[in-house]
PDB file of C-alpha atoms in Angstrom:
ATOM      1  CA  MET A   1     -63.586 183.182 -92.850  1.00 83.00           C
ATOM      2  CA  LEU A   2     -62.038 184.499 -89.663  1.00 83.00           C
ATOM      3  CA  GLN A   3     -61.717 187.951 -91.208  1.00 85.00           C
ATOM      4  CA  LYS A   4     -65.430 187.927 -92.024  1.00 86.00           C
ATOM      5  CA  LEU A   5     -66.286 186.755 -88.502  1.00 86.00           C
ATOM      6  CA  LYS A   6     -64.176 189.514 -86.970  1.00 86.00           C
ATOM      7  CA  GLY A   7     -66.034 192.022 -89.151  1.00 85.00           C
ATOM      8  CA  LEU A   8     -69.315 190.869 -87.597  1.00 86.00           C
ATOM      9  CA  LYS A   9     -67.960 191.676 -84.110  1.00 85.00           C
ATOM     10  CA  LEU A  10     -69.205 188.427 -82.608  1.00 84.00           C
ATOM     11  CA  GLY A  11     -66.658 188.628 -79.832  1.00 86.00           C
ATOM     12  CA  ASP A  12     -63.161 187.243 -79.508  1.00 89.00           C
ATOM     13  CA  MET A  13     -64.151 184.072 -77.694  1.00 91.00           C
ATOM     14  CA  LEU A  14     -66.715 182.937 -80.302  1.00 90.00           C
ATOM     15  CA  THR A  15     -64.422 183.891 -83.202  1.00 89.00           C
ATOM     16  CA  LYS A  16     -61.533 181.910 -81.663  1.00 90.00           C
ATOM     17  CA  TRP A  17     -63.822 178.932 -81.037  1.00 90.00           C
ATOM     18  CA  ILE A  18     -64.962 178.885 -84.684  1.00 88.00           C
ATOM     19  CA  GLY A  19     -61.335 179.347 -85.774  1.00 86.00           C
ATOM     20  CA  GLN A  20     -60.346 176.255 -83.803  1.00 86.00           C
ATOM     21  CA  PHE A  21     -63.233 174.382 -85.419  1.00 84.00           C
ATOM     22  CA  LEU A  22     -61.866 175.276 -88.876  1.00 84.00           C
ATOM     23  CA  LEU A  23     -58.173 174.625 -88.211  1.00 84.00           C
ATOM     24  CA  GLY A  24     -56.310 171.333 -88.273  1.00 84.00           C
ATOM     25  CA  ARG A  25     -58.700 169.507 -90.593  1.00 84.00           C
ATOM     26  CA  GLN A  26     -57.545 166.767 -92.944  1.00 87.00           C
ATOM     27  CA  MET A  27     -59.190 164.761 -95.675  1.00 87.00           C
ATOM     28  CA  ARG A  28     -58.570 161.808 -97.955  1.00 91.00           C
ATOM     29  CA  VAL A  29     -60.427 160.160-100.807  1.00 91.00           C
ATOM     30  CA  HIS A  30     -61.782 156.614-100.794  1.00 93.00           C
ATOM     31  CA  VAL A  31     -62.362 154.936-104.185  1.00 94.00           C
ATOM     32  CA  ASN A  32     -63.024 151.223-104.676  1.00 94.00           C
ATOM     33  CA  GLY A  33     -61.440 150.228-101.371  1.00 93.00           C
ATOM     34  CA  SER A  34     -58.303 152.360-101.840  1.00 94.00           C
ATOM     35  CA  PHE A  35     -57.485 155.504 -99.911  1.00 94.00           C
ATOM     36  CA  SER A  36     -55.426 158.502-100.928  1.00 94.00           C
ATOM     37  CA  SER A  37     -52.927 160.088 -98.555  1.00 94.00           C
ATOM     38  CA  TRP A  38     -54.226 162.503 -95.943  1.00 94.00           C
ATOM     39  CA  ILE A  39     -53.918 166.187 -96.901  1.00 91.00           C
ATOM     40  CA  ASP A  40     -54.510 169.335 -94.874  1.00 87.00           C
ATOM     41  CA  VAL A  41     -57.724 171.250 -95.603  1.00 81.00           C
ATOM     42  CA  ILE A  42     -56.789 174.918 -95.611  1.00 75.00           C
ATOM     43  CA  SER A  43     -60.023 176.496 -96.862  1.00 72.00           C
ATOM     44  CA  GLY A  44     -63.765 176.059 -96.834  1.00 71.00           C
ATOM     45  CA  VAL A  45     -66.116 174.934 -94.124  1.00 71.00           C
ATOM     46  CA  THR A  46     -66.770 171.409 -92.961  1.00 72.00           C
ATOM     47  CA  GLN A  47     -69.429 169.881 -95.173  1.00 73.00           C
ATOM     48  CA  GLY A  48     -71.998 167.856 -93.329  1.00 75.00           C
ATOM     49  CA  SER A  49     -71.428 169.771 -90.114  1.00 81.00           C
ATOM     50  CA  VAL A  50     -74.111 171.721 -88.283  1.00 85.00           C
ATOM     51  CA  LEU A  51     -72.040 174.901 -88.551  1.00 85.00           C
ATOM     52  CA  GLY A  52     -71.147 174.489 -92.246  1.00 84.00           C
ATOM     53  CA  PRO A  53     -74.265 176.088 -93.790  1.00 86.00           C
ATOM     54  CA  LEU A  54     -74.249 178.946 -91.267  1.00 87.00           C
ATOM     55  CA  LEU A  55     -70.574 179.688 -91.869  1.00 88.00           C
ATOM     56  CA  PHE A  56     -71.112 179.626 -95.629  1.00 88.00           C
ATOM     57  CA  LEU A  57     -73.973 182.129 -95.304  1.00 88.00           C
ATOM     58  CA  ILE A  58     -71.792 184.375 -93.153  1.00 88.00           C
ATOM     59  CA  PHE A  59     -69.025 184.118 -95.737  1.00 89.00           C
ATOM     60  CA  VAL A  60     -71.227 185.194 -98.681  1.00 90.00           C
ATOM     61  CA  ASN A  61     -73.395 187.633 -96.703  1.00 89.00           C
ATOM     62  CA  ASP A  62     -71.662 190.746 -98.093  1.00 91.00           C
ATOM     63  CA  LEU A  63     -72.099 189.721-101.743  1.00 92.00           C
ATOM     64  CA  SER A  64     -75.136 191.990-102.128  1.00 92.00           C
ATOM     65  CA  ASP A  65     -73.033 194.998-101.071  1.00 93.00           C
ATOM     66  CA  TRP A  66     -70.981 194.612-104.264  1.00 94.00           C
ATOM     67  CA  VAL A  67     -73.844 194.992-106.767  1.00 93.00           C
ATOM     68  CA  LYS A  68     -76.464 197.613-107.583  1.00 93.00           C
ATOM     69  CA  SER A  69     -78.951 195.173-109.144  1.00 92.00           C
ATOM     70  CA  SER A  70     -81.401 193.119-107.149  1.00 91.00           C
ATOM     71  CA  ILE A  71     -79.891 189.923-105.813  1.00 91.00           C
ATOM     72  CA  LEU A  72     -81.386 186.676-104.553  1.00 90.00           C
ATOM     73  CA  MET A  73     -79.283 184.052-102.816  1.00 89.00           C
ATOM     74  CA  PHE A  74     -80.314 180.574-101.730  1.00 87.00           C
ATOM     75  CA  ALA A  75     -77.686 178.180-100.425  1.00 80.00           C
ATOM     76  CA  ASP A  76     -74.901 178.403-103.019  1.00 81.00           C
ATOM     77  CA  ASN A  77     -77.061 179.819-105.830  1.00 86.00           C
ATOM     78  CA  THR A  78     -77.017 183.526-106.647  1.00 89.00           C
ATOM     79  CA  LYS A  79     -79.214 185.407-109.078  1.00 91.00           C
ATOM     80  CA  ILE A  80     -78.960 189.071-110.008  1.00 91.00           C
ATOM     81  CA  TRP A  81     -81.558 190.897-112.018  1.00 88.00           C
ATOM     82  CA  THR A  82     -82.843 194.283-112.956  1.00 88.00           C
ATOM     83  CA  LYS A  83     -85.491 195.838-115.149  1.00 87.00           C
ATOM     84  CA  ILE A  84     -83.844 196.881-118.400  1.00 85.00           C
ATOM     85  CA  LYS A  85     -85.306 199.638-120.541  1.00 84.00           C
ATOM     86  CA  ASP A  86     -82.211 200.610-122.544  1.00 83.00           C
ATOM     87  CA  THR A  87     -78.636 199.556-123.265  1.00 81.00           C
ATOM     88  CA  GLY A  88     -77.318 201.744-120.419  1.00 84.00           C
ATOM     89  CA  GLU A  89     -79.090 199.481-117.944  1.00 86.00           C
ATOM     90  CA  CYS A  90     -77.587 196.478-119.759  1.00 87.00           C
ATOM     91  CA  ASP A  91     -74.168 198.008-119.075  1.00 88.00           C
ATOM     92  CA  LEU A  92     -74.994 198.354-115.361  1.00 90.00           C
ATOM     93  CA  LEU A  93     -75.955 194.676-115.186  1.00 89.00           C
ATOM     94  CA  GLN A  94     -72.676 193.772-116.895  1.00 89.00           C
ATOM     95  CA  GLN A  95     -70.795 195.910-114.353  1.00 91.00           C
ATOM     96  CA  ASP A  96     -72.526 194.001-111.560  1.00 92.00           C
ATOM     97  CA  ARG A  97     -71.342 190.713-113.076  1.00 89.00           C
ATOM     98  CA  SER A  98     -67.821 192.109-113.116  1.00 88.00           C
ATOM     99  CA  MET A  99     -68.167 193.162-109.474  1.00 92.00           C
ATOM    100  CA  LEU A 100     -69.270 189.648-108.540  1.00 90.00           C
ATOM    101  CA  MET A 101     -66.093 188.342-110.124  1.00 89.00           C
ATOM    102  CA  GLU A 102     -64.032 190.910-108.173  1.00 90.00           C
ATOM    103  CA  TRP A 103     -65.662 189.676-104.959  1.00 92.00           C
ATOM    104  CA  SER A 104     -64.867 186.135-106.063  1.00 88.00           C
ATOM    105  CA  LYS A 105     -61.180 186.969-106.562  1.00 88.00           C
ATOM    106  CA  GLN A 106     -60.858 188.871-103.294  1.00 89.00           C
ATOM    107  CA  TRP A 107     -62.445 186.122-101.186  1.00 89.00           C
ATOM    108  CA  LEU A 108     -61.053 183.161-103.182  1.00 84.00           C
ATOM    109  CA  LEU A 109     -64.458 181.619-103.832  1.00 85.00           C
ATOM    110  CA  ALA A 110     -64.880 180.951-107.540  1.00 84.00           C
ATOM    111  CA  PHE A 111     -68.191 180.987-109.359  1.00 85.00           C
ATOM    112  CA  ASN A 112     -68.892 178.023-111.602  1.00 85.00           C
ATOM    113  CA  THR A 113     -69.164 179.896-114.900  1.00 83.00           C
ATOM    114  CA  ASP A 114     -70.560 176.749-116.563  1.00 85.00           C
ATOM    115  CA  LYS A 115     -73.706 177.298-114.488  1.00 88.00           C
ATOM    116  CA  CYS A 116     -73.949 181.038-115.191  1.00 88.00           C
ATOM    117  CA  ASN A 117     -76.477 182.100-117.801  1.00 89.00           C
ATOM    118  CA  VAL A 118     -78.857 184.873-118.819  1.00 90.00           C
ATOM    119  CA  MET A 119     -82.626 184.853-119.170  1.00 88.00           C
ATOM    120  CA  HIS A 120     -84.499 187.775-120.708  1.00 86.00           C
ATOM    121  CA  THR A 121     -88.147 188.004-119.645  1.00 85.00           C
ATOM    122  CA  GLY A 122     -90.534 190.011-121.748  1.00 78.00           C
ATOM    123  CA  HIS A 123     -88.669 191.481-124.704  1.00 70.00           C
ATOM    124  CA  ASP A 124     -85.041 191.057-125.736  1.00 68.00           C
ATOM    125  CA  LEU A 125     -82.444 193.745-126.188  1.00 69.00           C
ATOM    126  CA  PRO A 126     -79.596 192.443-128.358  1.00 69.00           C
ATOM    127  CA  THR A 127     -77.128 192.250-125.491  1.00 79.00           C
ATOM    128  CA  VAL A 128     -74.209 189.907-124.873  1.00 83.00           C
ATOM    129  CA  TYR A 129     -73.208 189.371-121.261  1.00 87.00           C
ATOM    130  CA  THR A 130     -69.796 188.044-120.305  1.00 86.00           C
ATOM    131  CA  MET A 131     -67.928 186.875-117.232  1.00 84.00           C
ATOM    132  CA  PRO A 132     -64.207 186.479-116.712  1.00 78.00           C
ATOM    133  CA  ASP A 133     -63.231 182.838-116.261  1.00 75.00           C
ATOM    134  CA  GLY A 134     -59.619 182.614-115.206  1.00 72.00           C
ATOM    135  CA  LYS A 135     -57.585 184.223-117.965  1.00 80.00           C
ATOM    136  CA  ASN A 136     -60.464 184.090-120.462  1.00 83.00           C
ATOM    137  CA  THR A 137     -63.731 185.960-120.777  1.00 86.00           C
ATOM    138  CA  ILE A 138     -66.712 183.801-121.621  1.00 86.00           C
ATOM    139  CA  GLN A 139     -70.002 184.796-123.190  1.00 88.00           C
ATOM    140  CA  LEU A 140     -72.921 183.733-121.025  1.00 89.00           C
ATOM    141  CA  GLU A 141     -75.493 181.489-122.645  1.00 89.00           C
ATOM    142  CA  THR A 142     -78.969 182.970-123.117  1.00 88.00           C
ATOM    143  CA  ILE A 143     -81.614 180.490-121.981  1.00 90.00           C
ATOM    144  CA  THR A 144     -85.396 180.353-122.266  1.00 89.00           C
ATOM    145  CA  VAL A 145     -86.126 177.811-119.484  1.00 90.00           C
ATOM    146  CA  GLU A 146     -84.499 177.310-116.071  1.00 89.00           C
ATOM    147  CA  LYS A 147     -85.378 174.806-113.367  1.00 89.00           C
ATOM    148  CA  ASP A 148     -85.103 176.613-110.039  1.00 86.00           C
ATOM    149  CA  LEU A 149     -85.902 174.806-106.787  1.00 85.00           C
ATOM    150  CA  GLY A 150     -88.032 172.313-108.712  1.00 86.00           C
ATOM    151  CA  VAL A 151     -90.015 174.953-110.599  1.00 88.00           C
ATOM    152  CA  TYR A 152     -89.556 175.556-114.320  1.00 88.00           C
ATOM    153  CA  VAL A 153     -89.357 179.261-115.110  1.00 88.00           C
ATOM    154  CA  THR A 154     -89.588 180.395-118.730  1.00 88.00           C
ATOM    155  CA  ASN A 155     -88.625 183.669-120.314  1.00 87.00           C
ATOM    156  CA  TYR A 156     -92.332 184.405-120.918  1.00 84.00           C
ATOM    157  CA  LEU A 157     -93.267 183.495-117.324  1.00 84.00           C
ATOM    158  CA  LYS A 158     -95.969 181.084-118.446  1.00 85.00           C
ATOM    159  CA  PRO A 159     -96.604 177.790-116.588  1.00 85.00           C
ATOM    160  CA  THR A 160     -96.521 175.662-119.783  1.00 87.00           C
ATOM    161  CA  GLU A 161     -93.133 174.008-119.131  1.00 87.00           C
ATOM    162  CA  GLN A 162     -94.034 173.310-115.487  1.00 86.00           C
ATOM    163  CA  CYS A 163     -97.265 171.621-116.635  1.00 90.00           C
ATOM    164  CA  ILE A 164     -95.441 169.579-119.299  1.00 89.00           C
ATOM    165  CA  GLN A 165     -92.877 168.341-116.766  1.00 88.00           C
ATOM    166  CA  ALA A 166     -95.562 167.560-114.140  1.00 89.00           C
ATOM    167  CA  ALA A 167     -97.565 165.600-116.739  1.00 92.00           C
ATOM    168  CA  ARG A 168     -94.428 163.720-117.833  1.00 91.00           C
ATOM    169  CA  LYS A 169     -93.673 162.784-114.225  1.00 91.00           C
ATOM    170  CA  ALA A 170     -97.286 161.716-113.613  1.00 93.00           C
ATOM    171  CA  GLN A 171     -97.217 159.528-116.749  1.00 94.00           C
ATOM    172  CA  SER A 172     -94.025 157.905-115.504  1.00 93.00           C
ATOM    173  CA  VAL A 173     -95.569 157.153-112.093  1.00 93.00           C
ATOM    174  CA  LEU A 174     -98.725 155.789-113.719  1.00 93.00           C
ATOM    175  CA  GLY A 175     -96.597 153.589-115.991  1.00 91.00           C
ATOM    176  CA  THR A 176     -94.741 152.209-112.957  1.00 91.00           C
ATOM    177  CA  ILE A 177     -98.024 151.490-111.149  1.00 92.00           C
ATOM    178  CA  LYS A 178     -99.506 149.826-114.259  1.00 90.00           C
ATOM    179  CA  LYS A 179     -96.428 147.630-114.653  1.00 88.00           C
ATOM    180  CA  ALA A 180     -96.506 146.677-110.949  1.00 87.00           C
ATOM    181  CA  ILE A 181    -100.193 145.701-111.182  1.00 88.00           C
ATOM    182  CA  GLN A 182     -99.651 143.667-114.388  1.00 84.00           C
ATOM    183  CA  ASP A 183     -96.735 141.812-112.797  1.00 71.00           C
ATOM    184  CA  TYR A 184     -98.869 140.997-109.769  1.00 71.00           C
TER     185      TYR A 184
END
């Protein structure tokens, strides 16, 4: 984190102040009235702090420099995409995935490969995308629906799934209201 802050040239005083904020932290776990021993926290930013989200954004800010595809980041979610007309462009997207993993190794911030997947919009090219996961390489699951920030996106970009889920939620609320009125 300090290396990234120094790269932003924020000034020595501010960088040292943030460094002091990050150093000397400890944590322990509390479960059912029992506490673990205290351990030193040697990485990450303080969750729940005012500075935590800002420091995380500073830490991942250079991620887009590592890929050629379009990239969208929100909080700790990252999406890369590109328009694919042929298998050569599929290869470029795969290279970008590999570059993301290189960034991950260099900065010691692992991606959760269980949450990584592929969605083809429009037509499909028979392509398999992979990501290294530790010592193994995993094939990414191809999905047709993804919930993103509360909105259901489908591979055909139609609002059908969003409407189905909204109707299901409305039916649930109506059922709760009906039950409350009957019990009254």
